[in-house]
Amino acid sequence: MTLRANWSYPTAIRFGAGRIAELAEHCREAGIARPLLVTDRALAGLPITARALEILEAGGLGRAMFSEVDPNPNEANMQAGIAAYAAGRHDGVIGFGGGSALDLAKMIALMAGQSIPVWDLEDVGDWWTRADASRIAPIVAVPTTAGTGSEVGRAGVLTNTETHRKKIIFHPKLMPRVTICDPELTVGMPPAITAGTGMDAFAHCLEAFSSPHYHPMSQGIALEGMRLVNEYLPRAYANPDDLEARAQMMSAAAMGAVAFQKGLGAIHALSHPIGALYGTHHGTTNAVVMPMVLDFNRSAIEGRLARAAAYLGIPGGFDGFRARVMDLRAELGIPPNLTALGVGRDRLDELTGMALEDPSCGGNPLAMTAENTRALLERCL
C-alpha cells in the first residue's frame, strides 16, 4: 500500500513522505505571502526546521521563525509571538511541531488582530462569536509528532499563568487551511516523545469511544484509531526509522482529534491540571492515569471495551484490553504512577477542583464528583 494521499476531511490534508517540499505552494494556496513559522525551542535548531525555512525562502516567502514556545504554552508566549508577527508584518502563520507549537501558532493567528482578551474566547457556549473573524490570519499546519491532532482541530490549549488553568480557546477559523502530514518529519523524535505523543493519540481515541454521547461517525474513527496505535506505536518506538509505522501513527493522531468531537473524559480532566501545575508531558500523563481511569469507569464501559478488544484482536474482553494498556506502558517506558512524575499529595485538593472544572470532565462515562475524583487521583499516585 502506498501511504500517500490528498484528503479533504476535516480540512485539506496532504499526506505522504516528502510532502514538506510542497510547503511554499500550500502557503500561497492559503493566501499567505509572508508567513511566520512558529515552532518550539527544541525544534528551532534541527535540520527539519532548517529545511522548512529553506523551502519557504526558495519559494519567495522569506524565512521568519518564532520559537519562544513552552511545553505548555501560555499567554506570555502568545504575546511574544504576536509581537513578532506584527514586527515582521506577516499575513499568516505556519504551525510547525508538536501540539505546543501548533496550538500557539493558532493563538497567534487568532489574537494578532483582536482587541479583546484571549480568555474571552474560551470554548464556552457561543463565546467564539466575540472574535472579529475577518482579522484571523490563515494557518498552515505541519505536525512533527503523532499525538495531539491539533493539525485538524478548531481549538488550541493555552495555560493561564496566573490561575494555572489550561483553557481551550475555540474558533471555527482556527482549523488550518492546509495540513501537511509528512511522516519523515517524525523519524527524529526521541523515544520518550514517540511514546508520550502516541499514547496521547490512543487516549483521544479511547475516551471518544467510551464517551456516552451519540456520534457514530466519531465512534468508528476512534475504533480504527485505537487499532492503528496498538499495532504501530510499538513498532515506531522500537524502530524509529520504520516509515510505515510513523505514517500510520500520524494518521492515528489526526483520527483521534477528529474522534474526540464526541467527547473526552477523566483521563484528560486529570492530565490537564497536572500538566498546568507540574509541567508534565501531556501524552505521558495521559498514559500514566489511563489504567486507573479504566478501572474507575469499568461499570459503564465494560461491554463497550469488550467489543473494542475483539476488533483489536485482544482476547479477554475488558480485562484483556486493560492488560494490553499495561503492556503498552511497559513496552514504551511509561512511568508507573503520578509520583514518578513528581506529583505529590500536597496539591490533591487543588488538582481535584481543577479537574472538575475541566471541560473533559463532562464527557466521562461516570459522573465525576469531588469525592470520587480525589480518590481517583490518590489511586494514580
PDB file of N, CA and C in Angstrom, residues 70-108:
ATOM      1  N   ASP A  70       6.741  27.366  25.140  1.00  0.00           N
ATOM      2  CA  ASP A  70       6.932  26.456  26.252  1.00  0.00           C
ATOM      3  C   ASP A  70       6.194  25.138  25.997  1.00  0.00           C
ATOM      4  N   PRO A  71       6.585  24.053  26.698  1.00  0.00           N
ATOM      5  CA  PRO A  71       5.882  22.770  26.512  1.00  0.00           C
ATOM      6  C   PRO A  71       4.382  22.867  26.779  1.00  0.00           C
ATOM      7  N   ASN A  72       3.994  23.695  27.746  1.00  0.00           N
ATOM      8  CA  ASN A  72       2.587  24.008  27.977  1.00  0.00           C
ATOM      9  C   ASN A  72       2.425  25.502  27.691  1.00  0.00           C
ATOM     10  N   PRO A  73       2.155  25.882  26.431  1.00  0.00           N
ATOM     11  CA  PRO A  73       2.198  27.292  26.041  1.00  0.00           C
ATOM     12  C   PRO A  73       1.210  28.139  26.825  1.00  0.00           C
ATOM     13  N   ASN A  74       1.607  29.390  27.051  1.00  0.00           N
ATOM     14  CA  ASN A  74       0.831  30.292  27.885  1.00  0.00           C
ATOM     15  C   ASN A  74       0.655  31.638  27.199  1.00  0.00           C
ATOM     16  N   GLU A  75      -0.039  32.549  27.879  1.00  0.00           N
ATOM     17  CA  GLU A  75      -0.348  33.837  27.263  1.00  0.00           C
ATOM     18  C   GLU A  75       0.884  34.711  27.067  1.00  0.00           C
ATOM     19  N   ALA A  76       1.948  34.490  27.873  1.00  0.00           N
ATOM     20  CA  ALA A  76       3.186  35.242  27.667  1.00  0.00           C
ATOM     21  C   ALA A  76       3.842  34.821  26.351  1.00  0.00           C
ATOM     22  N   ASN A  77       3.887  33.513  26.074  1.00  0.00           N
ATOM     23  CA  ASN A  77       4.375  33.038  24.782  1.00  0.00           C
ATOM     24  C   ASN A  77       3.557  33.640  23.652  1.00  0.00           C
ATOM     25  N   MET A  78       2.241  33.679  23.828  1.00  0.00           N
ATOM     26  CA  MET A  78       1.360  34.209  22.785  1.00  0.00           C
ATOM     27  C   MET A  78       1.646  35.682  22.515  1.00  0.00           C
ATOM     28  N   GLN A  79       1.797  36.463  23.571  1.00  0.00           N
ATOM     29  CA  GLN A  79       2.051  37.887  23.369  1.00  0.00           C
ATOM     30  C   GLN A  79       3.386  38.129  22.672  1.00  0.00           C
ATOM     31  N   ALA A  80       4.406  37.340  23.022  1.00  0.00           N
ATOM     32  CA  ALA A  80       5.693  37.459  22.342  1.00  0.00           C
ATOM     33  C   ALA A  80       5.556  37.092  20.871  1.00  0.00           C
ATOM     34  N   GLY A  81       4.754  36.056  20.586  1.00  0.00           N
ATOM     35  CA  GLY A  81       4.530  35.668  19.200  1.00  0.00           C
ATOM     36  C   GLY A  81       3.768  36.719  18.417  1.00  0.00           C
ATOM     37  N   ILE A  82       2.793  37.337  19.039  1.00  0.00           N
ATOM     38  CA  ILE A  82       2.034  38.402  18.375  1.00  0.00           C
ATOM     39  C   ILE A  82       2.944  39.581  18.050  1.00  0.00           C
ATOM     40  N   ALA A  83       3.857  39.900  18.977  1.00  0.00           N
ATOM     41  CA  ALA A  83       4.802  40.993  18.727  1.00  0.00           C
ATOM     42  C   ALA A  83       5.696  40.665  17.532  1.00  0.00           C
ATOM     43  N   ALA A  84       6.168  39.429  17.447  1.00  0.00           N
ATOM     44  CA  ALA A  84       6.999  39.023  16.308  1.00  0.00           C
ATOM     45  C   ALA A  84       6.188  39.063  15.013  1.00  0.00           C
ATOM     46  N   TYR A  85       4.947  38.644  15.075  1.00  0.00           N
ATOM     47  CA  TYR A  85       4.069  38.653  13.903  1.00  0.00           C
ATOM     48  C   TYR A  85       3.868  40.079  13.389  1.00  0.00           C
ATOM     49  N   ALA A  86       3.620  41.002  14.317  1.00  0.00           N
ATOM     50  CA  ALA A  86       3.409  42.399  13.924  1.00  0.00           C
ATOM     51  C   ALA A  86       4.695  43.026  13.397  1.00  0.00           C
ATOM     52  N   ALA A  87       5.812  42.754  14.069  1.00  0.00           N
ATOM     53  CA  ALA A  87       7.085  43.347  13.661  1.00  0.00           C
ATOM     54  C   ALA A  87       7.484  42.911  12.256  1.00  0.00           C
ATOM     55  N   GLY A  88       7.176  41.686  11.903  1.00  0.00           N
ATOM     56  CA  GLY A  88       7.525  41.168  10.577  1.00  0.00           C
ATOM     57  C   GLY A  88       6.471  41.434   9.527  1.00  0.00           C
ATOM     58  N   ARG A  89       5.388  42.090   9.920  1.00  0.00           N
ATOM     59  CA  ARG A  89       4.276  42.382   9.008  1.00  0.00           C
ATOM     60  C   ARG A  89       3.833  41.118   8.267  1.00  0.00           C
ATOM     61  N   HIS A  90       3.621  40.075   9.052  1.00  0.00           N
ATOM     62  CA  HIS A  90       3.250  38.788   8.482  1.00  0.00           C
ATOM     63  C   HIS A  90       1.759  38.749   8.167  1.00  0.00           C
ATOM     64  N   ASP A  91       1.383  37.840   7.278  1.00  0.00           N
ATOM     65  CA  ASP A  91      -0.022  37.718   6.882  1.00  0.00           C
ATOM     66  C   ASP A  91      -0.546  36.295   7.035  1.00  0.00           C
ATOM     67  N   GLY A  92       0.168  35.469   7.758  1.00  0.00           N
ATOM     68  CA  GLY A  92      -0.268  34.105   8.005  1.00  0.00           C
ATOM     69  C   GLY A  92       0.737  33.391   8.881  1.00  0.00           C
ATOM     70  N   VAL A  93       0.331  32.249   9.394  1.00  0.00           N
ATOM     71  CA  VAL A  93       1.133  31.511  10.365  1.00  0.00           C
ATOM     72  C   VAL A  93       1.273  30.064   9.916  1.00  0.00           C
ATOM     73  N   ILE A  94       2.474  29.512  10.108  1.00  0.00           N
ATOM     74  CA  ILE A  94       2.717  28.080   9.923  1.00  0.00           C
ATOM     75  C   ILE A  94       2.982  27.486  11.295  1.00  0.00           C
ATOM     76  N   GLY A  95       2.155  26.559  11.725  1.00  0.00           N
ATOM     77  CA  GLY A  95       2.425  25.816  12.949  1.00  0.00           C
ATOM     78  C   GLY A  95       3.277  24.612  12.599  1.00  0.00           C
ATOM     79  N   PHE A  96       4.480  24.546  13.168  1.00  0.00           N
ATOM     80  CA  PHE A  96       5.453  23.518  12.793  1.00  0.00           C
ATOM     81  C   PHE A  96       5.956  22.850  14.068  1.00  0.00           C
ATOM     82  N   GLY A  97       5.503  21.630  14.330  1.00  0.00           N
ATOM     83  CA  GLY A  97       5.963  20.948  15.531  1.00  0.00           C
ATOM     84  C   GLY A  97       4.900  20.073  16.130  1.00  0.00           C
ATOM     85  N   GLY A  98       4.991  19.893  17.451  1.00  0.00           N
ATOM     86  CA  GLY A  98       4.006  19.124  18.183  1.00  0.00           C
ATOM     87  C   GLY A  98       2.839  20.003  18.597  1.00  0.00           C
ATOM     88  N   GLY A  99       2.058  19.476  19.533  1.00  0.00           N
ATOM     89  CA  GLY A  99       0.855  20.193  19.925  1.00  0.00           C
ATOM     90  C   GLY A  99       1.115  21.576  20.478  1.00  0.00           C
ATOM     91  N   SER A 100       2.214  21.761  21.203  1.00  0.00           N
ATOM     92  CA  SER A 100       2.501  23.070  21.787  1.00  0.00           C
ATOM     93  C   SER A 100       2.692  24.128  20.709  1.00  0.00           C
ATOM     94  N   ALA A 101       3.513  23.814  19.707  1.00  0.00           N
ATOM     95  CA  ALA A 101       3.763  24.769  18.625  1.00  0.00           C
ATOM     96  C   ALA A 101       2.514  25.012  17.793  1.00  0.00           C
ATOM     97  N   LEU A 102       1.773  23.944  17.502  1.00  0.00           N
ATOM     98  CA  LEU A 102       0.566  24.095  16.697  1.00  0.00           C
ATOM     99  C   LEU A 102      -0.474  24.934  17.436  1.00  0.00           C
ATOM    100  N   ASP A 103      -0.650  24.668  18.727  1.00  0.00           N
ATOM    101  CA  ASP A 103      -1.626  25.433  19.495  1.00  0.00           C
ATOM    102  C   ASP A 103      -1.230  26.905  19.583  1.00  0.00           C
ATOM    103  N   LEU A 104       0.060  27.172  19.828  1.00  0.00           N
ATOM    104  CA  LEU A 104       0.455  28.575  19.940  1.00  0.00           C
ATOM    105  C   LEU A 104       0.358  29.284  18.597  1.00  0.00           C
ATOM    106  N   ALA A 105       0.681  28.588  17.524  1.00  0.00           N
ATOM    107  CA  ALA A 105       0.519  29.186  16.198  1.00  0.00           C
ATOM    108  C   ALA A 105      -0.928  29.618  15.978  1.00  0.00           C
ATOM    109  N   LYS A 106      -1.862  28.785  16.391  1.00  0.00           N
ATOM    110  CA  LYS A 106      -3.278  29.128  16.264  1.00  0.00           C
ATOM    111  C   LYS A 106      -3.624  30.362  17.095  1.00  0.00           C
ATOM    112  N   MET A 107      -3.080  30.423  18.308  1.00  0.00           N
ATOM    113  CA  MET A 107      -3.391  31.564  19.177  1.00  0.00           C
ATOM    114  C   MET A 107      -2.841  32.867  18.598  1.00  0.00           C
ATOM    115  N   ILE A 108      -1.656  32.799  17.985  1.00  0.00           N
ATOM    116  CA  ILE A 108      -1.090  33.995  17.345  1.00  0.00           C
ATOM    117  C   ILE A 108      -1.959  34.413  16.170  1.00  0.00           C
TER     118      ILE A 108
END
